[in-house]
Coordinates of C-alpha atoms in Angstrom, one line a residue:
Chain A
M1 CA -4.4 42.1 -4.4
S2 CA -2.6 44.3 -7.0
T3 CA -0.7 42.9 -9.9
Q4 CA 2.4 43.6 -7.9
K5 CA 3.7 40.7 -6.1
V6 CA 2.5 40.4 -2.3
R7 CA 4.9 40.9 0.3
V8 CA 5.7 37.6 1.9
G9 CA 6.9 36.6 5.4
F10 CA 8.5 33.3 6.1
I11 CA 9.0 31.8 9.5
G12 CA 11.0 28.7 10.0
L13 CA 14.0 28.1 7.7
G14 CA 14.9 24.4 8.5
I15 CA 15.6 21.7 6.0
M16 CA 12.3 22.2 4.4
G17 CA 11.6 26.0 5.0
G18 CA 15.0 27.0 3.8
P19 CA 14.6 26.0 0.2
M20 CA 11.0 26.8 0.1
A21 CA 11.7 30.5 1.1
G22 CA 14.6 30.4 -1.3
H23 CA 12.0 29.6 -4.2
I24 CA 9.8 32.5 -3.1
L25 CA 12.7 35.0 -3.2
G26 CA 13.7 33.6 -6.6
A27 CA 10.3 34.1 -8.0
G28 CA 10.6 37.8 -7.2
Y29 CA 8.4 38.2 -4.0
P30 CA 9.5 40.8 -1.5
L31 CA 10.4 38.6 1.5
C32 CA 11.0 39.0 5.1
V33 CA 12.3 35.9 7.0
Y34 CA 12.5 34.8 10.7
N35 CA 14.2 31.8 12.2
R36 CA 14.8 30.9 15.8
T37 CA 18.4 29.9 15.1
A38 CA 19.6 33.2 13.6
S39 CA 22.4 31.8 11.4
R40 CA 19.9 30.1 9.1
V41 CA 18.8 33.5 7.7
E42 CA 22.3 34.3 6.4
E43 CA 21.9 32.9 2.9
L44 CA 18.5 34.4 2.2
A45 CA 19.7 37.8 3.6
S46 CA 22.6 37.8 1.3
R47 CA 20.3 37.2 -1.6
G48 CA 18.2 40.2 -0.6
A49 CA 15.7 39.0 1.9
R50 CA 14.8 41.3 4.9
V51 CA 15.3 39.7 8.3
G52 CA 12.7 40.3 11.2
A53 CA 13.9 40.1 14.7
S54 CA 10.6 38.2 15.6
P55 CA 7.5 36.5 14.1
A56 CA 5.7 39.8 14.9
E57 CA 8.1 41.9 13.0
V58 CA 7.8 39.5 10.0
A59 CA 4.0 39.8 10.2
A60 CA 4.2 43.7 10.2
E61 CA 6.0 43.6 7.0
A62 CA 4.0 41.1 5.1
E63 CA 0.6 40.4 3.5
V64 CA 1.0 36.6 3.4
V65 CA 2.9 35.1 6.3
I66 CA 4.2 31.4 5.8
T67 CA 4.9 29.2 8.8
M68 CA 7.0 26.1 8.5
V69 CA 7.9 24.8 11.9
S70 CA 7.9 21.5 13.7
D71 CA 4.9 20.8 15.7
S72 CA 1.5 22.2 17.1
P73 CA 2.9 24.0 20.1
D74 CA 5.6 25.7 17.8
V75 CA 2.9 27.0 15.5
E76 CA 0.8 28.2 18.4
K77 CA 3.8 30.0 19.8
V78 CA 4.9 31.6 16.5
I79 CA 1.4 32.9 15.8
G80 CA -0.1 33.4 19.3
G81 CA 3.0 33.9 21.4
S82 CA 4.2 37.3 23.0
E83 CA 6.2 38.1 20.0
G84 CA 4.0 36.3 17.7
V85 CA 2.5 37.0 14.2
F86 CA -1.0 37.7 15.8
K87 CA 0.5 40.8 17.7
A88 CA 1.3 42.7 14.6
I89 CA -0.6 41.1 11.7
R90 CA -2.7 43.6 9.7
P91 CA -6.2 43.1 8.6
D92 CA -7.0 41.0 5.5
S93 CA -3.6 39.3 5.8
V94 CA -3.2 35.6 5.2
V95 CA -1.4 33.1 7.5
V96 CA -0.3 30.0 5.4
D97 CA 0.8 27.2 7.9
M98 CA 2.8 24.6 5.9
S99 CA 3.7 22.7 9.0
T100 CA 2.2 19.3 9.7
I101 CA 0.2 19.8 12.9
S102 CA -3.3 19.1 14.5
P103 CA -6.3 19.9 12.4
E104 CA -7.9 21.1 15.5
V105 CA -5.2 23.6 16.4
E106 CA -5.5 24.9 12.8
R107 CA -9.1 25.6 13.3
D108 CA -8.6 27.3 16.7
L109 CA -5.8 29.5 15.1
S110 CA -8.2 30.3 12.3
K111 CA -10.7 31.6 14.7
L112 CA -8.0 33.7 16.5
L113 CA -6.9 35.3 13.2
Q114 CA -10.6 36.0 12.2
S115 CA -10.7 38.3 15.3
K116 CA -8.4 40.5 13.4
Q117 CA -10.1 40.1 10.0
C118 CA -7.2 37.8 9.0
H119 CA -7.3 34.4 7.3
L120 CA -5.7 31.0 7.7
V121 CA -4.8 28.4 5.1
D122 CA -3.4 25.1 6.4
A123 CA -1.1 23.8 3.7
P124 CA 1.1 20.8 4.9
V125 CA 3.3 19.3 2.4
S126 CA 4.5 15.9 1.1
G127 CA 7.7 15.2 -0.7
G128 CA 10.5 15.7 1.8
D129 CA 13.6 17.8 1.6
V130 CA 14.0 16.7 -2.2
G131 CA 10.7 18.0 -3.0
A132 CA 11.5 21.3 -1.1
R133 CA 14.6 21.8 -3.0
N134 CA 13.0 20.8 -6.3
A135 CA 9.8 22.8 -5.9
S136 CA 7.9 19.7 -6.4
L137 CA 6.0 19.5 -3.1
A138 CA 2.6 18.1 -3.0
I139 CA 0.7 20.8 -1.0
M140 CA -2.6 19.8 0.6
A141 CA -4.5 23.0 1.4
G142 CA -7.4 23.8 3.6
G143 CA -9.3 27.2 4.1
E144 CA -11.8 29.5 2.4
R145 CA -11.7 28.6 -1.3
E146 CA -11.4 32.4 -2.1
I147 CA -8.4 32.8 0.2
F148 CA -6.9 29.7 -1.2
E149 CA -7.1 31.1 -4.7
R150 CA -5.5 34.3 -3.6
V151 CA -2.4 32.5 -2.2
K152 CA -2.4 29.7 -4.8
P153 CA 0.1 31.4 -7.3
L154 CA 2.7 31.7 -4.3
L155 CA 2.2 27.9 -3.3
E156 CA 2.7 27.1 -7.0
V157 CA 6.3 28.4 -6.5
M158 CA 7.1 25.6 -4.1
G159 CA 4.9 22.7 -5.6
Q160 CA 1.5 21.5 -6.7
P161 CA -1.3 22.8 -4.4
T162 CA -4.5 20.9 -4.1
Y163 CA -7.6 22.4 -2.4
C164 CA -8.9 19.9 0.1
G165 CA -11.7 21.8 1.8
S166 CA -12.2 24.1 4.8
V167 CA -9.6 25.0 7.4
G168 CA -8.0 21.8 8.8
C169 CA -8.6 19.8 5.7
G170 CA -5.2 20.2 4.5
Q171 CA -3.9 18.6 7.7
L172 CA -6.7 16.0 7.5
T173 CA -5.6 14.9 4.2
K174 CA -1.9 15.0 5.1
L175 CA -2.6 12.8 8.1
C176 CA -4.6 10.3 5.8
N177 CA -1.4 10.3 3.7
Q178 CA 0.6 9.1 6.6
I179 CA -2.0 6.4 7.5
L180 CA -1.7 5.2 3.9
V181 CA 2.0 5.3 3.9
V182 CA 2.8 3.5 7.2
M183 CA 0.3 0.8 6.6
T184 CA 1.5 0.0 3.2
L185 CA 5.1 0.1 4.7
L186 CA 4.1 -2.3 7.4
G187 CA 2.8 -4.7 4.7
I188 CA 6.1 -4.4 2.8
S189 CA 8.1 -5.1 6.0
E190 CA 6.1 -8.1 6.9
A191 CA 6.3 -9.5 3.5
L192 CA 10.0 -9.1 3.3
A193 CA 10.5 -10.6 6.7
Y194 CA 8.3 -13.6 5.7
A195 CA 10.1 -14.1 2.4
R196 CA 13.6 -13.9 3.8
K197 CA 12.8 -16.3 6.7
N198 CA 11.4 -18.8 4.1
D199 CA 14.3 -18.4 1.7
L200 CA 12.3 -16.7 -0.9
D201 CA 14.5 -14.2 -2.7
P202 CA 13.1 -10.8 -1.7
R203 CA 14.0 -9.2 -5.1
V204 CA 12.0 -11.8 -6.9
M205 CA 9.1 -11.3 -4.5
V206 CA 9.0 -7.6 -5.2
E207 CA 9.5 -8.1 -9.0
A208 CA 6.6 -10.6 -9.1
T209 CA 4.2 -8.6 -7.0
Q210 CA 4.6 -4.9 -7.8
G211 CA 2.8 -4.9 -11.1
G212 CA -0.4 -6.1 -9.6
A213 CA -3.1 -5.5 -7.0
A214 CA -0.2 -5.5 -4.4
G215 CA 1.6 -2.7 -6.1
S216 CA 2.4 0.6 -4.3
W217 CA 4.9 3.5 -4.7
Q218 CA 6.7 2.3 -1.7
L219 CA 7.0 -1.4 -2.9
S220 CA 8.6 0.0 -6.1
N221 CA 10.8 2.6 -4.4
L222 CA 11.5 1.7 -0.8
A223 CA 11.7 -2.2 -0.8
S224 CA 14.9 -2.2 -2.8
K225 CA 16.5 0.2 -0.1
I226 CA 15.5 -2.3 2.5
I227 CA 17.0 -5.2 0.5
D228 CA 20.0 -3.2 -0.1
R229 CA 20.4 -2.2 3.6
D230 CA 20.1 1.6 2.8
F231 CA 18.3 3.3 5.8
A232 CA 19.2 6.8 5.0
P233 CA 16.2 9.0 5.5
G234 CA 13.8 9.9 2.7
F235 CA 11.4 10.7 5.6
M236 CA 12.8 10.3 9.1
V237 CA 11.4 7.9 11.7
D238 CA 11.2 10.7 14.4
L239 CA 9.1 12.9 12.1
M240 CA 6.7 10.0 11.2
D241 CA 6.5 9.2 14.9
K242 CA 5.4 12.8 15.5
D243 CA 2.8 12.6 12.6
L244 CA 1.5 9.3 13.9
R245 CA 0.9 11.0 17.4
L246 CA -1.1 13.7 15.5
V247 CA -3.1 11.0 13.8
L248 CA -3.9 9.0 16.9
E249 CA -4.8 12.3 18.8
S250 CA -7.0 13.5 16.0
A251 CA -8.6 10.0 15.7
E252 CA -9.2 9.8 19.4
T253 CA -10.8 13.3 19.3
S254 CA -13.0 12.5 16.4
G255 CA -13.9 9.0 17.7
V256 CA -12.3 6.8 14.9
P257 CA -10.6 3.7 16.1
L258 CA -7.6 3.1 13.7
P259 CA -6.2 -0.4 15.0
G260 CA -3.7 -0.6 12.1
T261 CA -2.3 2.7 12.6
F262 CA -2.1 2.3 16.3
L263 CA -0.2 -1.0 15.8
V264 CA 2.2 0.8 13.5
A265 CA 2.7 3.7 15.8
G266 CA 3.8 1.3 18.5
L267 CA 6.3 -0.4 16.1
F268 CA 7.7 3.2 15.4
K269 CA 8.3 3.5 19.1
E270 CA 10.2 0.4 18.8
I271 CA 12.5 1.7 16.0
Q272 CA 13.2 4.8 18.2
A273 CA 14.1 2.6 21.1
Q274 CA 16.6 0.9 19.0
G275 CA 18.2 4.3 18.5
R276 CA 17.2 4.6 14.8
G277 CA 15.0 7.7 15.1
R278 CA 17.0 9.6 12.5
E279 CA 16.9 6.6 9.9
G280 CA 14.4 6.5 7.1
T281 CA 10.9 5.2 7.8
Q282 CA 11.9 2.0 6.0
A283 CA 13.8 1.1 9.2
L284 CA 10.5 -0.4 10.1
A285 CA 11.5 -3.4 8.3
K286 CA 14.2 -4.0 10.9
V287 CA 11.7 -4.3 13.7
L288 CA 9.9 -7.1 11.7
E289 CA 13.3 -8.8 11.0
A290 CA 14.2 -8.7 14.6
M291 CA 10.9 -10.3 15.5
A292 CA 11.5 -13.1 13.0
G293 CA 15.0 -13.6 14.5
L294 CA 16.6 -12.4 11.2
Chain B
M1 CA 9.5 -32.9 -25.2
S2 CA 8.9 -33.0 -28.9
T3 CA 7.7 -30.2 -31.0
Q4 CA 4.2 -31.6 -30.9
K5 CA 2.2 -30.0 -28.2
V6 CA 2.2 -32.0 -24.8
R7 CA -0.9 -33.7 -23.7
V8 CA -2.3 -31.7 -20.8
G9 CA -4.7 -32.7 -18.1
F10 CA -6.7 -30.1 -16.2
I11 CA -8.4 -30.8 -12.8
G12 CA -10.9 -28.3 -11.4
L13 CA -13.0 -26.4 -13.7
G14 CA -14.3 -23.6 -11.3
I15 CA -14.6 -19.9 -11.8
M16 CA -10.9 -19.7 -12.4
G17 CA -10.1 -23.1 -13.8
G18 CA -12.8 -23.3 -16.4
P19 CA -11.6 -20.3 -18.6
M20 CA -7.9 -21.3 -18.0
A21 CA -8.6 -24.8 -19.4
G22 CA -10.4 -23.1 -22.2
H23 CA -7.4 -21.1 -23.2
I24 CA -5.3 -24.4 -23.2
L25 CA -7.8 -26.1 -25.5
G26 CA -7.9 -23.0 -27.7
A27 CA -4.2 -23.0 -28.1
G28 CA -4.4 -26.4 -29.5
Y29 CA -3.1 -28.6 -26.7
P30 CA -4.7 -32.0 -26.5
L31 CA -6.7 -31.7 -23.3
C32 CA -8.3 -34.2 -20.7
V33 CA -10.4 -32.6 -17.9
Y34 CA -11.9 -33.6 -14.6
N35 CA -14.2 -31.7 -12.3
R36 CA -15.9 -32.9 -9.1
T37 CA -19.2 -31.4 -10.3
A38 CA -19.5 -33.2 -13.6
S39 CA -21.8 -30.6 -15.2
R40 CA -18.8 -28.3 -15.4
V41 CA -17.0 -30.3 -18.0
E42 CA -19.8 -30.1 -20.7
E43 CA -18.6 -26.8 -22.4
L44 CA -15.0 -28.1 -22.8
A45 CA -16.2 -31.5 -24.0
S46 CA -18.3 -29.9 -26.7
R47 CA -15.1 -28.0 -27.9
G48 CA -13.2 -31.4 -28.1
A49 CA -11.7 -32.0 -24.7
R50 CA -11.7 -35.6 -23.4
V51 CA -13.3 -36.2 -20.0
G52 CA -11.7 -38.3 -17.3
A53 CA -13.8 -40.1 -14.7
S54 CA -11.2 -39.4 -12.0
P55 CA -8.0 -37.4 -11.4
A56 CA -6.1 -40.7 -12.0
E57 CA -7.8 -41.2 -15.4
V58 CA -6.7 -37.6 -16.4
A59 CA -3.1 -38.5 -15.2
A60 CA -2.9 -41.4 -17.2
E61 CA -3.8 -39.4 -20.4
A62 CA -1.4 -36.5 -19.8
E63 CA 2.2 -35.4 -19.7
V64 CA 1.4 -32.2 -17.8
V65 CA -1.4 -32.2 -15.1
I66 CA -2.7 -28.9 -14.0
T67 CA -4.6 -28.7 -10.7
M68 CA -6.8 -25.7 -10.0
V69 CA -8.8 -26.3 -6.7
S70 CA -9.6 -24.6 -3.5
D71 CA -7.3 -25.4 -0.6
S72 CA -4.5 -27.6 0.6
P73 CA -6.6 -30.7 1.5
D74 CA -8.4 -30.4 -1.9
V75 CA -4.9 -30.6 -3.7
E76 CA -3.7 -33.3 -1.4
K77 CA -6.8 -35.5 -2.3
V78 CA -6.7 -34.8 -6.1
I79 CA -3.0 -35.8 -6.1
G80 CA -2.6 -38.4 -3.3
G81 CA -6.2 -39.7 -2.9
S82 CA -7.5 -43.2 -3.8
E83 CA -8.4 -42.1 -7.3
G84 CA -5.7 -39.4 -7.4
V85 CA -3.1 -38.2 -9.9
F86 CA -0.3 -40.2 -8.1
K87 CA -2.0 -43.4 -8.7
A88 CA -1.7 -43.3 -12.5
I89 CA 0.9 -40.6 -13.4
R90 CA 3.7 -41.8 -15.7
P91 CA 7.5 -41.1 -15.2
D92 CA 8.8 -37.7 -16.1
S93 CA 5.4 -36.1 -16.0
V94 CA 4.9 -32.7 -14.4
V95 CA 2.1 -31.6 -12.0
V96 CA 1.4 -27.9 -12.1
D97 CA -0.6 -26.9 -9.1
M98 CA -2.1 -23.4 -9.7
S99 CA -4.2 -23.5 -6.6
T100 CA -3.2 -21.2 -3.7
I101 CA -2.2 -23.6 -0.9
S102 CA 0.4 -24.1 1.8
P103 CA 4.0 -23.9 0.6
E104 CA 4.9 -26.8 3.0
V105 CA 2.2 -29.0 1.3
E106 CA 3.6 -28.3 -2.1
R107 CA 7.1 -29.5 -1.0
D108 CA 5.5 -32.7 0.6
L109 CA 3.6 -33.3 -2.6
S110 CA 6.9 -32.7 -4.7
K111 CA 8.6 -35.3 -2.7
L112 CA 5.8 -37.8 -3.3
L113 CA 5.9 -37.2 -6.9
Q114 CA 9.6 -37.5 -7.1
S115 CA 9.2 -41.1 -5.9
K116 CA 7.6 -41.8 -9.4
Q117 CA 10.3 -39.7 -11.1
C118 CA 7.7 -36.9 -11.5
H119 CA 8.0 -33.2 -10.9
L120 CA 5.8 -30.6 -9.2
V121 CA 5.6 -26.8 -10.2
D122 CA 3.6 -24.7 -7.8
A123 CA 2.1 -21.8 -9.8
P124 CA -0.6 -19.9 -7.9
V125 CA -2.0 -16.8 -9.8
S126 CA -3.3 -13.4 -9.1
G127 CA -5.7 -11.4 -11.2
G128 CA -9.0 -13.1 -10.3
D129 CA -11.7 -14.4 -12.7
V130 CA -11.2 -11.4 -15.0
G131 CA -7.6 -12.4 -15.3
A132 CA -8.5 -15.9 -16.0
R133 CA -11.0 -15.0 -18.7
N134 CA -8.6 -12.6 -20.4
A135 CA -5.4 -14.9 -19.9
S136 CA -3.7 -12.1 -18.1
L137 CA -3.1 -13.8 -14.8
A138 CA 0.2 -13.1 -13.0
I139 CA 1.6 -16.6 -12.4
M140 CA 4.1 -17.2 -9.7
A141 CA 5.9 -20.3 -10.2
G142 CA 8.3 -22.4 -8.0
G143 CA 10.1 -25.7 -8.9
E144 CA 13.2 -26.7 -10.6
R145 CA 14.3 -24.3 -13.2
E146 CA 14.5 -26.7 -15.9
I147 CA 11.0 -28.1 -15.2
F148 CA 9.7 -24.5 -15.2
E149 CA 11.1 -23.8 -18.6
R150 CA 9.4 -27.0 -19.9
V151 CA 6.0 -25.8 -18.9
K152 CA 6.5 -22.2 -19.4
P153 CA 4.9 -22.1 -23.0
L154 CA 1.8 -23.7 -21.4
L155 CA 1.6 -21.2 -18.7
E156 CA 2.1 -18.4 -21.1
V157 CA -1.2 -19.4 -22.7
M158 CA -3.0 -18.3 -19.3
G159 CA -1.0 -15.3 -18.3
Q160 CA 2.6 -14.1 -17.5
P161 CA 4.6 -16.6 -15.4
T162 CA 7.5 -15.4 -13.3
Y163 CA 10.0 -17.9 -11.9
C164 CA 10.2 -17.4 -8.1
G165 CA 12.6 -20.2 -7.0
S166 CA 12.4 -23.7 -5.8
V167 CA 9.2 -25.7 -5.1
G168 CA 7.0 -23.7 -2.6
C169 CA 8.3 -20.3 -3.9
G170 CA 5.4 -19.7 -6.0
Q171 CA 3.1 -20.1 -3.0
L172 CA 5.4 -18.0 -0.8
T173 CA 5.3 -15.3 -3.3
K174 CA 1.5 -15.5 -3.7
L175 CA 1.2 -15.3 0.2
C176 CA 3.6 -12.2 0.2
N177 CA 1.2 -10.8 -2.4
Q178 CA -1.7 -11.3 0.0
I179 CA 0.2 -9.7 2.9
L180 CA 0.9 -6.6 0.8
V181 CA -2.6 -6.5 -0.4
V182 CA -4.4 -6.7 2.8
M183 CA -2.1 -4.3 4.7
T184 CA -2.5 -1.6 2.1
L185 CA -6.3 -2.2 2.0
L186 CA -6.4 -1.7 5.8
G187 CA -4.6 1.6 5.4
I188 CA -7.1 2.7 2.7
S189 CA -10.0 1.5 4.9
E190 CA -8.6 3.5 8.0
A191 CA -7.9 6.7 5.9
L192 CA -11.4 6.7 4.4
A193 CA -13.1 6.2 7.8
Y194 CA -10.9 8.9 9.4
A195 CA -11.7 11.3 6.5
R196 CA -15.4 10.7 6.5
K197 CA -15.7 11.0 10.2
N198 CA -13.8 14.4 10.0
D199 CA -16.0 15.7 7.1
L200 CA -13.0 15.6 4.7
D201 CA -14.3 14.6 1.2
P202 CA -12.8 11.1 0.6
R203 CA -12.6 11.8 -3.1
V204 CA -10.5 14.7 -2.5
M205 CA -8.2 12.7 -0.2
V206 CA -7.7 10.0 -2.6
E207 CA -7.0 12.4 -5.4
A208 CA -4.5 14.4 -3.4
T209 CA -2.6 11.4 -2.0
Q210 CA -2.6 8.8 -4.8
G211 CA 0.2 10.3 -6.8
G212 CA 2.9 10.3 -4.0
A213 CA 4.5 8.1 -1.5
A214 CA 1.0 6.9 -0.3
G215 CA 0.0 5.7 -3.7
S216 CA -1.0 2.2 -4.5
W217 CA -2.9 0.2 -7.1
Q218 CA -5.7 -0.4 -4.6
L219 CA -5.9 3.3 -3.7
S220 CA -6.3 4.1 -7.4
N221 CA -8.7 1.1 -8.1
L222 CA -10.6 0.1 -5.0
A223 CA -10.9 3.3 -3.0
S224 CA -13.5 4.8 -5.4
K225 CA -15.5 1.5 -5.2
I226 CA -15.7 2.0 -1.5
I227 CA -16.7 5.6 -1.9
D228 CA -19.3 4.5 -4.6
R229 CA -20.6 1.8 -2.1
D230 CA -19.7 -0.9 -4.8
F231 CA -18.8 -4.1 -2.9
A232 CA -19.1 -6.5 -5.7
P233 CA -16.1 -8.9 -5.7
G234 CA -13.1 -8.5 -7.6
F235 CA -11.7 -10.9 -5.1
M236 CA -13.9 -12.4 -2.5
V237 CA -13.7 -12.0 1.2
D238 CA -14.0 -15.7 1.9
L239 CA -11.1 -16.5 -0.4
M240 CA -8.9 -13.9 1.1
D241 CA -9.9 -15.3 4.6
K242 CA -8.5 -18.7 3.3
D243 CA -5.4 -17.2 2.0
L244 CA -4.7 -15.3 5.3
R245 CA -5.1 -18.6 7.1
L246 CA -2.4 -20.0 4.9
V247 CA -0.2 -17.0 5.5
L248 CA -0.6 -17.2 9.3
E249 CA 0.0 -21.0 9.4
S250 CA 3.1 -20.7 7.2
A251 CA 4.3 -17.8 9.3
E252 CA 3.8 -19.8 12.5
T253 CA 5.6 -22.8 11.1
S254 CA 8.5 -20.7 9.9
G255 CA 8.7 -18.6 13.1
V256 CA 7.7 -15.1 11.6
P257 CA 5.5 -13.0 13.7
L258 CA 3.3 -10.8 11.3
P259 CA 1.4 -8.5 13.6
G260 CA -0.3 -6.5 11.0
T261 CA -1.4 -9.5 8.9
F262 CA -2.7 -11.1 12.1
L263 CA -4.7 -7.9 12.9
V264 CA -6.3 -7.9 9.4
A265 CA -7.0 -11.5 9.5
G266 CA -9.1 -10.9 12.5
L267 CA -10.9 -8.0 10.7
F268 CA -11.7 -10.4 7.8
K269 CA -13.3 -12.7 10.3
E270 CA -15.5 -9.8 11.3
I271 CA -16.5 -9.1 7.8
Q272 CA -17.6 -12.7 7.6
A273 CA -19.3 -12.5 10.9
Q274 CA -21.4 -9.7 9.3
G275 CA -22.5 -12.0 6.4
R276 CA -20.4 -10.4 3.8
G277 CA -18.1 -13.2 2.9
R278 CA -19.0 -13.2 -0.7
E279 CA -18.5 -9.4 -1.1
G280 CA -15.2 -8.2 -2.4
T281 CA -12.2 -7.5 -0.2
Q282 CA -13.0 -3.8 -0.1
A283 CA -15.8 -4.7 2.3
L284 CA -13.0 -4.4 5.0
A285 CA -13.8 -0.6 4.8
K286 CA -17.2 -1.3 6.3
V287 CA -15.7 -2.8 9.5
L288 CA -13.7 0.2 10.1
E289 CA -16.7 2.5 9.4
A290 CA -18.7 0.5 11.9
M291 CA -16.1 1.0 14.5
A292 CA -16.1 4.8 13.9
G293 CA -19.9 4.8 14.2
L294 CA -20.4 5.8 10.5

């Protein structure tokens, strides 16, 4: 690529994609955007972004197309659909999918794009809407190393990219991240329910344990929210439920029994059944409390 | 108590109790020791400790009696048995039980000791034999606040004491600690098995996730041991199995279902069935690997 900034397309301007695209525009990249709900493009358009009428129109304008949508079928449609990216993308372009979706779907899309001499980098993120606004997302990227290096400066506008391996390895890493998060959170939820039911001050318990082998980011940052009954979302139950479905589907495909993750996934269904899908993941604690009659 | 150092008794000179008693002697406390296997008293005796022929003899010599044995029945025997502490303890003495045992048993022993105007502080520790040798144990203490303050300088010779509440709250906190530890470890074991089975470099996965919401002490300190196939014990499977039994018994008594801890406890039985009871807790990863056919 030239020393001029690459032309970027951005598809999916939701709570994450909106601020991410804003950082790209702010960094001086020529930007063309598309969103299914058209009203979301207005702010970026007023700042100078071009607006495409379809993912295909965005792809026709861009050398790098970023997608940030909800789930595997959304990415498949945005790329492979009748008005999709694949229809209009030009040779040697790169699609960077920053959605959290199935690793297997990423590999299939990569093969599709290769048929037009194009490349895929899967680059899901961690850090939530706060990370998106502050450009501090952890970005877990998979793809050919050379292609990753090509888009790395662009990713650095949104956060800290880590190269994880071949196509799909970004998603695999993100799904590992979610396994780690929910299992640690279940431990915290069980310890808090056990403490409260036994008249042990949960704040004392957290204080006494967080500095040692039991310590975790969530024990230091989410446990106090549970104790303070603050269930506002840092990361929403409905989204974690989706990610856990991706984990279990992928684990099934690859023949890896994950008994703990399977158990937590069931408990997340219970949170949703209680009508708490839009609360933060720390609402898991309430399921354990209910079991204990608290 | 006077400005003179209190006379201390120490019962149970195992891998933990041996170095702990050594620190007390080193700090200048008059010390009388007892151990079931008599050879273990020799080193301390050569450094000036008196040796009691029974727990009762130790109690007769001491204002504070520390017990550091394996399990609830051992503590019950050492304190309430025919040659036990209770037989000879003098009024206003304090028993500090630093074993990890049942919170309910601690409360019962406290009542027994009250009948002789004596006091119990339960003060289980975390930090393993390394912490015992370095006097850097985390000490979780339960009992009357005033009694805790009385023995605090003595506890500080062995590590950092935290006051957790009434009698039993030290044990409750320790059991919470173990819940947190095993659930986080199960998450790490599942994430590693899933990564390896899907050809994701486990080191890359750990590197990419440990700085965020998935981060934990164990992810930063035990995951690399699993990857390097180092299963030497920091904390032994057999001991964690014992602690998980205490957790589940206490949870049953207090009516707190702990589905995740229950699951992990079953997996620890599987580690033992594989003959790995004397390996470190990170051997849990091997159970998940075996499930995945790795």
